[in-house]
Amino acid sequence: MPCYWKKKTKREEFLEIMEEIIPWDEWVRVIQPYYRKAKRGRPPMGIERLFIQSFPRFCPM
């Protein structure tokens, strides 16, 4: 019998809370002009991805 209900992981719960608390669109608009451009070398990661990876380090729950 397949299970269609999946328990949320702590990461998924954390990201849902962060979506409610932090206005991501506003942060992206503020940082976008200063974020590095891909001129040569390794391409930069997206700003949203950077936020998702960085916030748990600086804002532990």
XYZ file of N, CA and C in Angstrom:
183
model
N 0.848 -1.178 0.000
C 0.000 0.000 0.000
C 0.898 1.246 0.000
N 0.831 2.074 -1.040
C 1.688 3.261 -1.111
C 1.249 4.334 -0.115
N 2.213 5.044 0.375
C 1.943 6.119 1.332
C 1.928 7.450 0.577
N 0.805 8.129 0.579
C 0.684 9.401 -0.129
C 0.953 10.594 0.784
N 1.030 10.364 2.062
C 1.283 11.421 3.022
C 2.727 11.321 3.473
N 3.443 12.408 3.381
C 4.845 12.419 3.762
C 5.034 13.396 4.911
N 5.760 12.971 5.911
C 6.039 13.844 7.039
C 6.994 14.947 6.590
N 6.749 16.176 7.022
C 7.622 17.295 6.661
C 8.933 17.174 7.410
N 10.018 17.455 6.692
C 11.320 17.447 7.334
C 11.515 18.765 8.069
N 12.508 18.809 8.948
C 12.795 20.051 9.669
C 13.195 21.155 8.695
N 13.886 20.773 7.637
C 14.296 21.757 6.626
C 13.080 22.363 5.941
N 12.117 21.518 5.569
C 10.900 22.012 4.915
C 10.108 22.920 5.850
N 10.014 22.540 7.119
C 9.319 23.381 8.097
C 10.026 24.717 8.252
N 11.350 24.679 8.340
C 12.134 25.900 8.486
C 11.920 26.829 7.293
N 11.974 26.297 6.077
C 11.801 27.121 4.882
C 10.395 27.718 4.802
N 9.394 26.984 5.248
C 8.041 27.531 5.270
C 7.947 28.710 6.234
N 8.556 28.567 7.396
C 8.558 29.661 8.381
C 9.308 30.868 7.828
N 10.444 30.615 7.196
C 11.228 31.711 6.625
C 10.448 32.427 5.529
N 9.687 31.700 4.733
C 8.874 32.312 3.680
C 7.845 33.263 4.289
N 7.280 32.885 5.441
C 6.282 33.724 6.097
C 6.910 34.968 6.720
N 8.096 34.826 7.295
C 8.729 35.916 8.045
C 9.449 36.911 7.153
N 10.212 36.421 6.199
C 11.117 37.274 5.417
C 10.543 37.561 4.038
N 10.471 38.831 3.656
C 10.013 39.183 2.311
C 11.140 38.983 1.299
N 11.279 37.775 0.750
C 12.396 37.433 -0.131
C 12.492 38.353 -1.338
N 11.351 38.694 -1.925
C 11.362 39.526 -3.131
C 12.006 40.885 -2.869
N 11.700 41.465 -1.704
C 12.297 42.764 -1.360
C 13.808 42.638 -1.173
N 14.242 41.590 -0.505
C 15.679 41.386 -0.280
C 16.412 41.208 -1.602
N 15.819 40.453 -2.507
C 16.454 40.213 -3.806
C 16.585 41.532 -4.563
N 15.529 42.356 -4.554
C 15.581 43.648 -5.251
C 16.650 44.565 -4.665
N 16.847 44.519 -3.356
C 17.848 45.368 -2.709
C 19.260 44.903 -3.055
N 19.489 43.604 -3.050
C 20.835 43.066 -3.234
C 21.215 42.913 -4.706
N 20.251 42.734 -5.578
C 20.520 42.468 -7.001
C 21.527 43.441 -7.634
N 21.431 44.755 -7.438
C 22.396 45.656 -8.087
C 23.842 45.449 -7.619
N 24.031 44.924 -6.417
C 25.376 44.759 -5.864
C 25.919 43.345 -5.994
N 25.055 42.413 -6.377
C 25.466 41.018 -6.498
C 26.357 40.848 -7.723
N 27.386 40.042 -7.594
C 28.364 39.938 -8.682
C 27.767 39.364 -9.956
N 28.298 39.813 -11.051
C 27.862 39.356 -12.366
C 28.828 38.282 -12.868
N 28.360 37.408 -13.733
C 29.197 36.345 -14.277
C 29.933 36.872 -15.513
N 31.119 37.396 -15.300
C 31.900 37.884 -16.436
C 32.832 36.797 -16.948
N 33.494 36.107 -16.044
C 34.331 34.967 -16.428
C 34.514 34.086 -15.201
N 34.898 32.868 -15.425
C 35.058 31.932 -14.324
C 33.745 31.255 -13.955
N 33.690 30.814 -12.730
C 32.508 30.085 -12.252
C 31.301 31.017 -12.185
N 30.159 30.582 -12.692
C 28.957 31.427 -12.630
C 28.460 31.544 -11.184
N 27.958 32.711 -10.801
C 27.465 32.881 -9.433
C 26.168 32.109 -9.209
N 25.939 31.682 -7.965
C 24.678 31.011 -7.661
C 23.592 32.075 -7.536
N 22.365 31.680 -7.684
C 21.252 32.612 -7.590
C 21.137 33.205 -6.191
N 20.594 34.402 -6.118
C 20.471 35.079 -4.828
C 19.540 34.314 -3.895
N 18.436 33.801 -4.417
C 17.508 33.054 -3.566
C 18.191 31.842 -2.951
N 18.959 31.143 -3.744
C 19.678 29.967 -3.248
C 20.700 30.369 -2.191
N 21.364 31.480 -2.416
C 22.327 31.994 -1.450
C 21.649 32.283 -0.113
N 20.472 32.906 -0.157
C 19.731 33.193 1.076
C 19.363 31.917 1.810
N 18.836 30.958 1.075
C 18.390 29.717 1.705
C 19.558 28.989 2.362
N 20.733 29.063 1.761
C 21.901 28.400 2.344
C 22.491 29.197 3.496
N 22.427 30.518 3.438
C 23.098 31.358 4.429
C 22.271 31.596 5.682
N 20.973 31.784 5.562
C 20.157 32.135 6.707
C 20.195 31.110 7.839
N 20.150 29.817 7.564
C 20.220 28.878 8.694
C 21.505 29.005 9.513
N 22.587 29.423 8.883
C 23.836 29.592 9.618
C 23.772 30.774 10.577
N 23.127 31.856 10.136
C 23.121 33.081 10.917
C 21.891 33.243 11.784
N 20.852 32.494 11.493
C 19.604 32.595 12.254
C 19.184 31.211 12.730
N 19.920 30.598 13.646
C 19.529 29.259 14.107
C 18.218 29.322 14.883
N 17.437 28.291 14.753
C 16.141 28.245 15.460
C 16.245 27.332 16.648
